[in-house]
Amino acid sequence: MSADLAGARPPGRFPLPRLLREAAPAITHHPIIGLLGVLLGALISTLTARITAFGLADIRGAIGAGFDEGSWIPTAYTVAQMLVAPAAAFLGVVFGPRRVLLVSSVTYGLATLALPLTGTLTGVLTFQVLAGLSSGTFIPLTIGFIVRNLPPRYLVYGIAVYAMNVELSLNFSASIEGWVIETLDWRWLFWDTALLAPLMALCVYFGMPAEPVRRDLLKDGDWWGIAYASFGFALLYAGLDQGNRLDWFNSGLITGLFLAGGLLVVAFVVQELTCPKPWITFSALFRGNIPLLCLLLVLLRLVMLSTAFLVPQFLITVNNYRALEVGDTLLLIALPQFLLAPLVGTLLRHADPRVLMAAGFAAVGMACWLASHLTADWIGADFLPSQMLQAFGQSFAMTSLIYFNIKNLNPAYILALGALLQTSRLLGGELGAAFMQTFVRMREQFHSFRLVSDVVAGDPDTVHRLAGTAAGIAARSTGNEEATLRALSLLSSAVRKQAYVLAYIDGFIVIGWFIVGGLLLIVLLRPTPKQ
């Protein structure tokens, strides 16, 4: 691998000669320690966002924030991650991943340690941004370390464990949030990951090799390109995250975020095409299978975040589950990853990644088909077959997709791939969450209208149901009038509950069609070019 990195000359109109003359990265003498360090970073990055989202109501209540202003608490963290994602690769090249991750892990730990102590919305938002900027470097540099610094025999297993790590953090978070709130205190929603930061820093210090600082790149760095990409994608992400709450383009703020973000992304593309020393060489990076693979990554993240939204929301909305009870169901996806990660890694050494990728997508599609048969009587255990199948599918699809991405990219651009994967991962996940929230809300409104239209005043079935319900609660009412009003309220709740069930069914069905689109994209992938 080192020979490939030293001698690779990526094609393209704008080569990066000084970047290519970089000394071959050192292979770490402590691969397990280094791998643990970067994987802790990936765990922290995703876990913080998910725990904050699940525990948002408790955080708002503790600091006295309203619904609207409190909704910016998780947004501040993830937007800051998006802001730093494009620059993470450049920082890794200039200073070396080890230095960047050491500074970031310490900064993150201090920020999350101090955040709950502020007790104000301003303080929480400020430290959320600082924590997001710090943790935003973790995932982009994880892939770079796995490919550049691990011994070749560890490569595929490092990628498999990385994919497993993302799955675990997505699906363990509800259990952690529920346990923290019920047994400890809301501050531990932040302090739990703060305690992981020192361990990450120690692993990075002892497990990652030091690389020389490239001060020459600072002078001629494509700072405008980095700034355009960072602020452009961050603004788009903020618009997606707040769009459903503010009713999308009916809000001037959302319209402004999308317009400004879109213009900055266009400016970024123009800058990279015209700059003599661009930060990203499009003709080298976006060639062959890479564009399709990035689209597949966005699609896969959309699917993962959509299902991670649908199952908990069904259990909370329809069955009044608490976070800890929701976490028990999501663990059905998380726990099998410990067995699946080494299995997928071993299979990828001998099988075509496209085959395993297609098998993973197909399994997720089958899981959505099974889940689309839900009824209002379903509880967490009823999701067991679909969740186990989804655990298998997501592990195979994510690991194979990242591995195939790496095999298709010139090693000289592997740090740029880390930034690209992080941007695609964040945007894909936010697209999935934003789309599914809006889709379920609109479908619930549609089904409520349809169901209410069938409940006609004076209809014998309606009168009979109201009379039976009123008679059943008459003993707990002060009179016939109150009993009738309570019966109407219960009928309205039943209609709304059934409308939500139908909306979640529609959600699983539409995800299934996304999976079909992903399988068609996989068919278009060409064999891996020989390095």
Short mmCIF file of C-alpha atoms in Angstrom, two decimals:
data_model
loop_
_atom_site.label_atom_id
_atom_site.label_comp_id
_atom_site.label_asym_id
_atom_site.label_seq_id
_atom_site.Cartn_x
_atom_site.Cartn_y
_atom_site.Cartn_z
CA MET A 1 0.00 0.00 0.00
CA SER A 2 2.82 2.39 0.81
CA ALA A 3 4.33 1.84 -2.62
CA ASP A 4 1.01 2.64 -4.23
CA LEU A 5 0.72 5.84 -2.23
CA ALA A 6 4.25 6.98 -3.08
CA GLY A 7 4.10 6.24 -6.77
CA ALA A 8 0.46 6.96 -7.63
CA ARG A 9 -0.14 9.72 -10.14
CA PRO A 10 -3.87 10.50 -10.34
CA PRO A 11 -5.09 11.56 -13.74
CA GLY A 12 -6.82 14.84 -14.19
CA ARG A 13 -6.58 18.26 -15.64
CA PHE A 14 -5.26 19.78 -12.41
CA PRO A 15 -2.83 17.38 -10.70
CA LEU A 16 -1.55 18.07 -7.23
CA PRO A 17 2.19 17.49 -7.60
CA ARG A 18 3.24 18.58 -4.10
CA LEU A 19 0.54 16.47 -2.51
CA LEU A 20 1.68 13.49 -4.55
CA ARG A 21 5.29 13.99 -3.52
CA GLU A 22 4.24 13.54 0.10
CA ALA A 23 6.33 10.91 1.85
CA ALA A 24 4.69 7.51 2.06
CA PRO A 25 2.62 7.42 5.27
CA ALA A 26 4.07 5.32 8.05
CA ILE A 27 2.46 2.00 8.90
CA THR A 28 1.47 1.99 12.56
CA HIS A 29 3.21 -0.44 14.92
CA HIS A 30 0.11 -0.57 17.12
CA PRO A 31 -2.76 -1.08 14.63
CA ILE A 32 -5.32 -2.26 17.19
CA ILE A 33 -4.74 0.76 19.46
CA GLY A 34 -4.87 3.19 16.53
CA LEU A 35 -8.00 1.54 15.15
CA LEU A 36 -9.67 1.74 18.56
CA GLY A 37 -8.84 5.46 18.72
CA VAL A 38 -10.38 6.42 15.38
CA LEU A 39 -13.37 4.15 15.93
CA LEU A 40 -14.02 5.78 19.29
CA GLY A 41 -14.05 9.05 17.39
CA ALA A 42 -16.62 7.74 14.92
CA LEU A 43 -18.71 6.41 17.82
CA ILE A 44 -18.57 9.74 19.66
CA SER A 45 -19.45 11.71 16.53
CA THR A 46 -22.64 9.79 15.75
CA LEU A 47 -23.64 8.96 19.32
CA THR A 48 -23.65 12.60 20.44
CA ALA A 49 -26.00 13.63 17.65
CA ARG A 50 -28.43 10.77 18.29
CA ILE A 51 -28.48 11.09 22.09
CA THR A 52 -29.06 14.84 21.83
CA ALA A 53 -31.98 14.25 19.46
CA PHE A 54 -33.58 11.59 21.69
CA GLY A 55 -33.06 13.62 24.88
CA LEU A 56 -33.98 17.02 23.43
CA ALA A 57 -37.16 17.39 25.50
CA ASP A 58 -35.24 16.80 28.74
CA ILE A 59 -32.48 19.23 27.70
CA ARG A 60 -35.02 21.94 26.82
CA GLY A 61 -36.78 21.50 30.12
CA ALA A 62 -33.54 21.66 32.12
CA ILE A 63 -32.41 24.97 30.58
CA GLY A 64 -35.89 26.50 30.20
CA ALA A 65 -35.83 26.64 26.40
CA GLY A 66 -39.00 26.67 24.30
CA PHE A 67 -39.77 24.24 21.49
CA ASP A 68 -38.68 26.49 18.62
CA GLU A 69 -35.42 27.81 20.05
CA GLY A 70 -34.61 24.43 21.61
CA SER A 71 -34.86 22.73 18.21
CA TRP A 72 -31.58 24.45 17.27
CA ILE A 73 -29.63 22.48 19.91
CA PRO A 74 -29.09 19.32 17.79
CA THR A 75 -28.92 21.43 14.63
CA ALA A 76 -26.00 23.48 16.00
CA TYR A 77 -23.96 20.30 16.56
CA THR A 78 -24.54 18.65 13.18
CA VAL A 79 -24.25 21.88 11.17
CA ALA A 80 -20.86 22.48 12.82
CA GLN A 81 -19.84 18.95 11.81
CA MET A 82 -20.81 19.70 8.22
CA LEU A 83 -18.96 23.01 8.37
CA VAL A 84 -15.64 21.38 9.21
CA ALA A 85 -16.05 18.20 7.09
CA PRO A 86 -14.64 19.62 3.80
CA ALA A 87 -11.63 21.11 5.60
CA ALA A 88 -10.86 17.94 7.58
CA ALA A 89 -9.06 16.28 4.67
CA PHE A 90 -6.86 19.33 4.02
CA LEU A 91 -6.03 19.64 7.71
CA GLY A 92 -5.12 15.95 7.78
CA VAL A 93 -2.72 16.38 4.85
CA VAL A 94 -1.08 19.51 6.27
CA PHE A 95 -0.74 18.58 9.96
CA GLY A 96 -1.18 14.81 9.85
CA PRO A 97 -4.27 12.97 11.13
CA ARG A 98 -2.61 12.27 14.49
CA ARG A 99 -2.16 15.96 15.40
CA VAL A 100 -5.62 16.93 14.17
CA LEU A 101 -7.35 14.13 16.10
CA LEU A 102 -5.40 14.83 19.29
CA VAL A 103 -6.41 18.50 19.31
CA SER A 104 -9.99 17.68 18.29
CA SER A 105 -10.50 14.98 20.93
CA VAL A 106 -9.25 17.22 23.74
CA THR A 107 -11.36 20.15 22.52
CA TYR A 108 -14.44 17.96 22.21
CA GLY A 109 -13.98 16.56 25.72
CA LEU A 110 -13.66 20.02 27.27
CA ALA A 111 -16.65 21.38 25.30
CA THR A 112 -19.03 18.57 26.28
CA LEU A 113 -17.79 18.65 29.86
CA ALA A 114 -18.53 22.37 30.18
CA LEU A 115 -21.77 22.41 28.15
CA PRO A 116 -24.23 21.24 30.83
CA LEU A 117 -22.68 23.56 33.40
CA THR A 118 -23.79 26.68 31.51
CA GLY A 119 -27.49 26.09 32.20
CA THR A 120 -28.52 28.53 29.45
CA LEU A 121 -29.58 28.14 25.84
CA THR A 122 -26.79 30.44 24.65
CA GLY A 123 -24.17 28.44 26.52
CA VAL A 124 -25.51 25.12 25.26
CA LEU A 125 -25.57 26.31 21.63
CA THR A 126 -22.06 27.76 21.90
CA PHE A 127 -20.52 24.56 23.23
CA GLN A 128 -22.59 22.44 20.84
CA VAL A 129 -20.97 24.30 17.95
CA LEU A 130 -17.51 23.82 19.47
CA ALA A 131 -18.17 20.12 20.03
CA GLY A 132 -19.45 19.76 16.47
CA LEU A 133 -16.42 21.49 14.96
CA SER A 134 -14.15 19.16 16.95
CA SER A 135 -15.97 15.89 16.30
CA GLY A 136 -16.50 16.79 12.65
CA THR A 137 -12.89 15.76 11.97
CA PHE A 138 -13.27 12.29 13.51
CA ILE A 139 -15.05 10.39 10.74
CA PRO A 140 -13.25 11.94 7.70
CA LEU A 141 -9.86 11.03 9.18
CA THR A 142 -10.99 7.55 10.29
CA ILE A 143 -11.10 6.22 6.73
CA GLY A 144 -7.80 7.94 5.95
CA PHE A 145 -6.07 6.21 8.88
CA ILE A 146 -7.54 2.79 8.05
CA VAL A 147 -6.30 2.92 4.46
CA ARG A 148 -3.04 4.82 4.84
CA ASN A 149 -1.64 3.59 8.14
CA LEU A 150 -2.99 0.12 8.87
CA PRO A 151 -1.10 -2.96 7.63
CA PRO A 152 -2.81 -4.20 4.42
CA ARG A 153 -4.14 -7.38 6.08
CA TYR A 154 -6.15 -5.24 8.51
CA LEU A 155 -7.72 -3.01 5.84
CA VAL A 156 -10.97 -4.83 5.11
CA TYR A 157 -11.56 -5.64 8.79
CA GLY A 158 -10.92 -2.02 9.75
CA ILE A 159 -13.61 -0.92 7.28
CA ALA A 160 -16.00 -3.60 8.57
CA VAL A 161 -15.50 -2.48 12.18
CA TYR A 162 -15.95 1.16 11.12
CA ALA A 163 -19.30 0.31 9.47
CA MET A 164 -20.29 -1.70 12.57
CA ASN A 165 -19.38 1.26 14.73
CA VAL A 166 -21.73 3.58 12.82
CA GLU A 167 -24.55 1.03 13.17
CA LEU A 168 -23.96 0.65 16.91
CA SER A 169 -23.98 4.38 17.61
CA LEU A 170 -27.19 4.84 15.61
CA ASN A 171 -29.08 2.14 17.48
CA PHE A 172 -27.58 2.16 20.99
CA SER A 173 -28.36 5.83 21.52
CA ALA A 174 -32.03 5.43 22.53
CA SER A 175 -31.09 2.90 25.22
CA ILE A 176 -28.33 5.14 26.56
CA GLU A 177 -30.58 8.20 26.62
CA GLY A 178 -33.38 6.34 28.35
CA TRP A 179 -31.07 4.84 30.98
CA VAL A 180 -29.36 8.19 31.67
CA ILE A 181 -32.63 10.07 32.14
CA GLU A 182 -34.16 7.41 34.38
CA THR A 183 -31.13 6.72 36.58
CA LEU A 184 -28.85 9.76 36.41
CA ASP A 185 -29.37 13.31 35.22
CA TRP A 186 -29.72 15.14 31.88
CA ARG A 187 -26.12 16.42 32.14
CA TRP A 188 -24.87 12.89 31.56
CA LEU A 189 -26.34 13.01 28.07
CA PHE A 190 -23.17 15.00 27.31
CA TRP A 191 -20.81 13.77 30.00
CA ASP A 192 -21.02 10.13 28.88
CA THR A 193 -19.29 10.88 25.57
CA ALA A 194 -17.01 13.42 27.26
CA LEU A 195 -15.57 10.52 29.27
CA LEU A 196 -14.71 8.71 26.02
CA ALA A 197 -12.65 11.64 24.69
CA PRO A 198 -9.57 11.09 26.93
CA LEU A 199 -9.52 7.40 26.00
CA MET A 200 -9.69 8.34 22.33
CA ALA A 201 -6.82 10.81 22.76
CA LEU A 202 -4.64 8.16 24.44
CA CYS A 203 -5.34 5.63 21.68
CA VAL A 204 -4.59 8.20 18.98
CA TYR A 205 -1.34 9.24 20.73
CA PHE A 206 0.00 5.70 21.13
CA GLY A 207 -1.60 4.02 18.10
CA MET A 208 -1.23 6.50 15.23
CA PRO A 209 2.15 7.35 13.68
CA ALA A 210 3.35 10.96 13.59
CA GLU A 211 3.66 12.48 10.12
CA PRO A 212 5.59 15.60 9.08
CA VAL A 213 3.81 18.96 8.96
CA ARG A 214 3.33 20.22 5.38
CA ARG A 215 3.68 23.96 5.96
CA ASP A 216 4.28 24.51 2.25
CA LEU A 217 0.64 23.63 1.56
CA LEU A 218 -0.65 26.34 3.90
CA LYS A 219 0.74 29.14 1.73
CA ASP A 220 -0.94 28.08 -1.51
CA GLY A 221 -3.95 26.35 -0.02
CA ASP A 222 -7.25 26.67 -1.86
CA TRP A 223 -8.85 28.54 1.02
CA TRP A 224 -11.68 29.98 -1.06
CA GLY A 225 -12.68 26.53 -2.29
CA ILE A 226 -12.67 25.13 1.23
CA ALA A 227 -14.68 28.08 2.55
CA TYR A 228 -17.28 27.88 -0.25
CA ALA A 229 -17.78 24.13 0.31
CA SER A 230 -17.85 24.37 4.11
CA PHE A 231 -20.38 27.19 4.39
CA GLY A 232 -22.41 26.07 1.38
CA PHE A 233 -23.05 22.52 2.60
CA ALA A 234 -23.53 23.73 6.19
CA LEU A 235 -26.29 26.15 5.12
CA LEU A 236 -28.00 23.46 3.04
CA TYR A 237 -27.84 21.09 6.00
CA ALA A 238 -29.36 23.70 8.34
CA GLY A 239 -32.20 24.24 5.87
CA LEU A 240 -32.90 20.50 5.70
CA ASP A 241 -32.77 20.11 9.47
CA GLN A 242 -35.20 22.94 10.21
CA GLY A 243 -37.32 22.67 7.07
CA ASN A 244 -40.06 20.40 8.38
CA ARG A 245 -40.57 22.50 11.53
CA LEU A 246 -40.80 25.79 9.57
CA ASP A 247 -42.88 24.36 6.67
CA TRP A 248 -40.11 24.47 4.08
CA PHE A 249 -40.37 27.19 1.43
CA ASN A 250 -43.23 28.89 3.23
CA SER A 251 -40.49 30.13 5.58
CA GLY A 252 -38.22 32.97 4.51
CA LEU A 253 -35.42 31.56 6.68
CA ILE A 254 -35.47 28.17 4.98
CA THR A 255 -35.65 29.75 1.55
CA GLY A 256 -32.69 31.96 2.38
CA LEU A 257 -30.65 29.04 3.73
CA PHE A 258 -31.22 26.97 0.60
CA LEU A 259 -30.56 29.90 -1.74
CA ALA A 260 -27.35 30.98 0.00
CA GLY A 261 -26.14 27.39 0.38
CA GLY A 262 -26.85 26.57 -3.26
CA LEU A 263 -25.01 29.66 -4.51
CA LEU A 264 -21.98 28.85 -2.36
CA VAL A 265 -21.87 25.26 -3.62
CA VAL A 266 -21.97 26.55 -7.20
CA ALA A 267 -19.18 28.97 -6.34
CA PHE A 268 -17.20 26.03 -4.92
CA VAL A 269 -17.55 24.05 -8.15
CA VAL A 270 -16.52 27.03 -10.27
CA GLN A 271 -13.55 27.69 -7.98
CA GLU A 272 -12.28 24.10 -8.27
CA LEU A 273 -12.63 24.12 -12.06
CA THR A 274 -10.75 27.38 -12.53
CA CYS A 275 -8.20 27.41 -9.68
CA PRO A 276 -4.64 26.47 -10.80
CA LYS A 277 -4.06 24.54 -7.56
CA PRO A 278 -7.51 23.28 -6.53
CA TRP A 279 -8.33 21.65 -3.25
CA ILE A 280 -10.22 18.87 -5.06
CA THR A 281 -9.47 17.75 -8.61
CA PHE A 282 -12.91 16.78 -9.89
CA SER A 283 -11.60 14.96 -12.96
CA ALA A 284 -9.51 12.68 -10.72
CA LEU A 285 -11.86 12.23 -7.78
CA PHE A 286 -15.20 11.98 -9.58
CA ARG A 287 -14.29 9.40 -12.19
CA GLY A 288 -15.35 5.85 -12.90
CA ASN A 289 -17.65 4.43 -10.25
CA ILE A 290 -17.09 7.18 -7.66
CA PRO A 291 -20.14 9.37 -8.58
CA LEU A 292 -22.47 6.35 -8.46
CA LEU A 293 -20.94 5.17 -5.20
CA CYS A 294 -21.43 8.58 -3.59
CA LEU A 295 -25.05 8.55 -4.74
CA LEU A 296 -25.46 5.06 -3.28
CA LEU A 297 -23.98 6.23 0.02
CA VAL A 298 -26.45 9.13 0.17
CA LEU A 299 -29.27 6.69 -0.66
CA LEU A 300 -28.16 4.16 1.95
CA ARG A 301 -27.90 6.80 4.66
CA LEU A 302 -31.33 8.09 3.65
CA VAL A 303 -32.73 4.59 4.08
CA MET A 304 -30.92 3.98 7.40
CA LEU A 305 -32.05 7.27 8.96
CA SER A 306 -35.59 6.82 7.62
CA THR A 307 -36.01 3.42 9.24
CA ALA A 308 -34.23 4.67 12.38
CA PHE A 309 -36.99 7.32 12.47
CA LEU A 310 -39.99 5.16 11.57
CA VAL A 311 -39.65 2.37 14.13
CA PRO A 312 -39.10 4.60 17.20
CA GLN A 313 -41.77 7.08 16.15
CA PHE A 314 -44.32 4.30 15.61
CA LEU A 315 -43.64 2.87 19.06
CA ILE A 316 -43.72 6.32 20.72
CA THR A 317 -46.72 7.74 18.85
CA VAL A 318 -48.94 4.66 18.65
CA ASN A 319 -47.91 2.66 21.74
CA ASN A 320 -46.59 5.41 24.06
CA TYR A 321 -43.17 3.78 24.45
CA ARG A 322 -40.51 5.49 26.53
CA ALA A 323 -36.97 6.00 25.16
CA LEU A 324 -35.58 3.03 27.11
CA GLU A 325 -38.28 0.75 25.70
CA VAL A 326 -37.60 2.02 22.18
CA GLY A 327 -33.92 1.32 22.74
CA ASP A 328 -34.69 -2.35 23.46
CA THR A 329 -36.16 -2.67 19.97
CA LEU A 330 -33.32 -0.82 18.23
CA LEU A 331 -30.82 -3.11 19.95
CA LEU A 332 -32.10 -5.82 17.61
CA ILE A 333 -30.16 -4.03 14.87
CA ALA A 334 -27.14 -3.13 16.98
CA LEU A 335 -26.22 -6.40 18.70
CA PRO A 336 -25.86 -8.64 15.60
CA GLN A 337 -23.20 -6.24 14.27
CA PHE A 338 -20.57 -7.83 16.53
CA LEU A 339 -20.95 -11.07 14.57
CA LEU A 340 -21.62 -9.55 11.17
CA ALA A 341 -18.56 -7.26 11.03
CA PRO A 342 -15.91 -10.03 10.91
CA LEU A 343 -18.14 -12.11 8.62
CA VAL A 344 -18.51 -9.29 6.07
CA GLY A 345 -14.79 -8.50 6.30
CA THR A 346 -13.86 -12.11 5.54
CA LEU A 347 -16.33 -12.38 2.66
CA LEU A 348 -15.02 -9.17 1.08
CA ARG A 349 -11.56 -10.71 0.82
CA HIS A 350 -12.93 -13.32 -1.58
CA ALA A 351 -16.18 -12.02 -3.09
CA ASP A 352 -17.10 -9.17 -5.42
CA PRO A 353 -18.16 -6.18 -3.23
CA ARG A 354 -20.96 -5.43 -5.69
CA VAL A 355 -22.58 -8.80 -4.96
CA LEU A 356 -22.45 -8.29 -1.19
CA MET A 357 -23.68 -4.72 -1.64
CA ALA A 358 -26.68 -5.92 -3.67
CA ALA A 359 -27.42 -8.62 -1.09
CA GLY A 360 -27.38 -5.99 1.65
CA PHE A 361 -29.71 -3.64 -0.20
CA ALA A 362 -32.07 -6.52 -1.02
CA ALA A 363 -32.17 -7.59 2.65
CA VAL A 364 -33.07 -4.04 3.75
CA GLY A 365 -35.80 -3.97 1.11
CA MET A 366 -37.20 -7.27 2.40
CA ALA A 367 -37.10 -5.90 5.95
CA CYS A 368 -39.14 -2.86 4.86
CA TRP A 369 -41.65 -5.17 3.15
CA LEU A 370 -42.08 -7.17 6.37
CA ALA A 371 -42.43 -4.00 8.46
CA SER A 372 -45.06 -2.61 6.07
CA HIS A 373 -47.49 -5.25 7.39
CA LEU A 374 -47.63 -3.59 10.81
CA THR A 375 -50.89 -2.90 12.62
CA ALA A 376 -51.86 -0.76 15.59
CA ASP A 377 -51.38 -3.84 17.81
CA TRP A 378 -47.67 -4.25 17.01
CA ILE A 379 -45.21 -3.93 19.88
CA GLY A 380 -41.42 -3.91 19.85
CA ALA A 381 -41.13 -7.72 19.65
CA ASP A 382 -43.19 -7.77 16.43
CA PHE A 383 -40.37 -5.92 14.68
CA LEU A 384 -37.89 -8.72 15.47
CA PRO A 385 -37.89 -10.43 12.01
CA SER A 386 -37.63 -7.17 10.07
CA GLN A 387 -35.02 -5.64 12.39
CA MET A 388 -32.76 -8.71 12.28
CA LEU A 389 -32.98 -8.75 8.50
CA GLN A 390 -32.26 -5.05 8.39
CA ALA A 391 -29.23 -5.51 10.67
CA PHE A 392 -27.83 -8.04 8.21
CA GLY A 393 -28.61 -5.86 5.19
CA GLN A 394 -27.24 -2.58 6.52
CA SER A 395 -23.99 -4.18 7.69
CA PHE A 396 -23.38 -5.85 4.32
CA ALA A 397 -24.39 -2.79 2.30
CA MET A 398 -22.43 -0.19 4.28
CA THR A 399 -19.19 -2.20 4.56
CA SER A 400 -19.22 -3.28 0.91
CA LEU A 401 -20.03 0.24 -0.27
CA ILE A 402 -17.15 1.89 1.62
CA TYR A 403 -14.71 -0.87 0.63
CA PHE A 404 -15.67 -0.59 -3.04
CA ASN A 405 -15.27 3.19 -2.82
CA ILE A 406 -11.70 2.75 -1.58
CA LYS A 407 -10.84 0.16 -4.24
CA ASN A 408 -12.03 2.57 -6.94
CA LEU A 409 -10.06 5.59 -5.75
CA ASN A 410 -6.41 6.42 -6.29
CA PRO A 411 -4.74 6.12 -2.85
CA ALA A 412 -3.31 9.64 -3.18
CA TYR A 413 -6.84 11.00 -2.71
CA ILE A 414 -7.87 8.85 0.24
CA LEU A 415 -8.09 11.76 2.70
CA ALA A 416 -10.28 13.64 0.24
CA LEU A 417 -12.47 10.52 0.14
CA GLY A 418 -12.89 10.79 3.92
CA ALA A 419 -14.26 14.33 3.58
CA LEU A 420 -16.44 13.21 0.67
CA LEU A 421 -17.84 10.29 2.65
CA GLN A 422 -18.56 12.49 5.65
CA THR A 423 -20.37 15.07 3.51
CA SER A 424 -22.38 12.37 1.72
CA ARG A 425 -23.11 10.63 5.03
CA LEU A 426 -24.40 13.78 6.75
CA LEU A 427 -26.40 15.01 3.77
CA GLY A 428 -27.85 11.56 3.07
CA GLY A 429 -28.87 11.08 6.68
CA GLU A 430 -30.43 14.53 6.92
CA LEU A 431 -32.23 14.06 3.60
CA GLY A 432 -33.66 10.81 4.96
CA ALA A 433 -34.76 12.34 8.27
CA ALA A 434 -36.21 15.47 6.65
CA PHE A 435 -37.98 13.53 3.90
CA MET A 436 -39.47 10.94 6.23
CA GLN A 437 -40.67 13.48 8.81
CA THR A 438 -42.40 15.49 6.10
CA PHE A 439 -43.73 12.39 4.33
CA VAL A 440 -45.23 10.89 7.50
CA ARG A 441 -46.77 14.22 8.51
CA MET A 442 -48.43 14.67 5.10
CA ARG A 443 -49.59 11.05 4.87
CA GLU A 444 -51.04 11.23 8.39
CA GLN A 445 -53.01 14.32 7.39
CA PHE A 446 -54.21 12.56 4.24
CA HIS A 447 -55.31 9.40 6.07
CA SER A 448 -56.93 11.43 8.86
CA PHE A 449 -59.02 13.27 6.27
CA ARG A 450 -60.01 10.02 4.58
CA LEU A 451 -60.91 8.29 7.84
CA VAL A 452 -62.82 11.28 9.22
CA SER A 453 -64.77 11.46 5.96
CA ASP A 454 -65.96 7.91 6.61
CA VAL A 455 -67.13 8.79 10.13
CA VAL A 456 -70.43 10.44 9.24
CA ALA A 457 -72.58 12.04 11.93
CA GLY A 458 -75.85 10.13 12.22
CA ASP A 459 -74.46 6.99 10.60
CA PRO A 460 -75.73 3.92 12.51
CA ASP A 461 -72.24 2.48 13.00
CA THR A 462 -70.93 5.81 14.31
CA VAL A 463 -73.90 6.30 16.64
CA HIS A 464 -73.59 2.74 17.92
CA ARG A 465 -69.86 3.10 18.65
CA LEU A 466 -70.30 6.45 20.42
CA ALA A 467 -73.17 5.11 22.49
CA GLY A 468 -71.21 2.02 23.53
CA THR A 469 -68.14 4.06 24.46
CA ALA A 470 -70.22 6.62 26.39
CA ALA A 471 -71.96 3.83 28.33
CA GLY A 472 -68.60 2.31 29.22
CA ILE A 473 -67.23 5.53 30.70
CA ALA A 474 -70.47 6.90 32.16
CA ALA A 475 -69.57 5.71 35.65
CA ARG A 476 -66.37 7.79 35.52
CA SER A 477 -68.14 10.91 34.19
CA THR A 478 -70.23 13.59 35.88
CA GLY A 479 -73.12 13.18 33.47
CA ASN A 480 -74.27 12.05 30.04
CA GLU A 481 -72.94 15.21 28.36
CA GLU A 482 -69.41 14.69 29.67
CA ALA A 483 -69.55 10.98 28.78
CA THR A 484 -70.55 11.85 25.21
CA LEU A 485 -67.76 14.42 24.87
CA ARG A 486 -65.21 11.93 26.20
CA ALA A 487 -66.52 9.30 23.78
CA LEU A 488 -66.04 11.74 20.88
CA SER A 489 -62.48 12.46 22.09
CA LEU A 490 -61.68 8.75 22.25
CA LEU A 491 -63.09 8.22 18.74
CA SER A 492 -60.95 11.09 17.47
CA SER A 493 -57.85 9.57 19.11
CA ALA A 494 -58.61 6.18 17.53
CA VAL A 495 -58.91 7.78 14.09
CA ARG A 496 -55.67 9.68 14.54
CA LYS A 497 -53.88 6.56 15.79
CA GLN A 498 -55.01 4.57 12.77
CA ALA A 499 -53.97 7.40 10.46
CA TYR A 500 -50.46 7.27 11.91
CA VAL A 501 -50.33 3.50 11.44
CA LEU A 502 -51.24 3.91 7.75
CA ALA A 503 -48.69 6.72 7.39
CA TYR A 504 -45.88 4.55 8.82
CA ILE A 505 -46.88 1.72 6.49
CA ASP A 506 -46.59 4.14 3.56
CA GLY A 507 -43.16 5.14 4.89
CA PHE A 508 -41.83 1.59 4.81
CA ILE A 509 -43.25 1.10 1.32
CA VAL A 510 -41.58 4.21 -0.09
CA ILE A 511 -38.25 3.15 1.45
CA GLY A 512 -38.67 -0.16 -0.36
CA TRP A 513 -38.88 1.72 -3.65
CA PHE A 514 -35.70 3.62 -2.76
CA ILE A 515 -34.03 0.24 -2.30
CA VAL A 516 -35.16 -0.79 -5.79
CA GLY A 517 -33.51 2.36 -7.13
CA GLY A 518 -30.32 1.48 -5.25
CA LEU A 519 -30.26 -2.01 -6.76
CA LEU A 520 -30.56 -0.49 -10.23
CA LEU A 521 -27.58 1.78 -9.48
CA ILE A 522 -25.54 -1.22 -8.32
CA VAL A 523 -26.18 -2.89 -11.68
CA LEU A 524 -24.50 0.09 -13.37
CA LEU A 525 -21.28 -0.24 -11.36
CA ARG A 526 -18.29 -1.39 -13.34
CA PRO A 527 -15.55 -3.75 -12.09
CA THR A 528 -12.83 -2.26 -9.93
CA PRO A 529 -9.96 -0.80 -12.00
CA LYS A 530 -6.54 -2.29 -11.33
CA GLN A 531 -4.35 0.02 -9.26
#
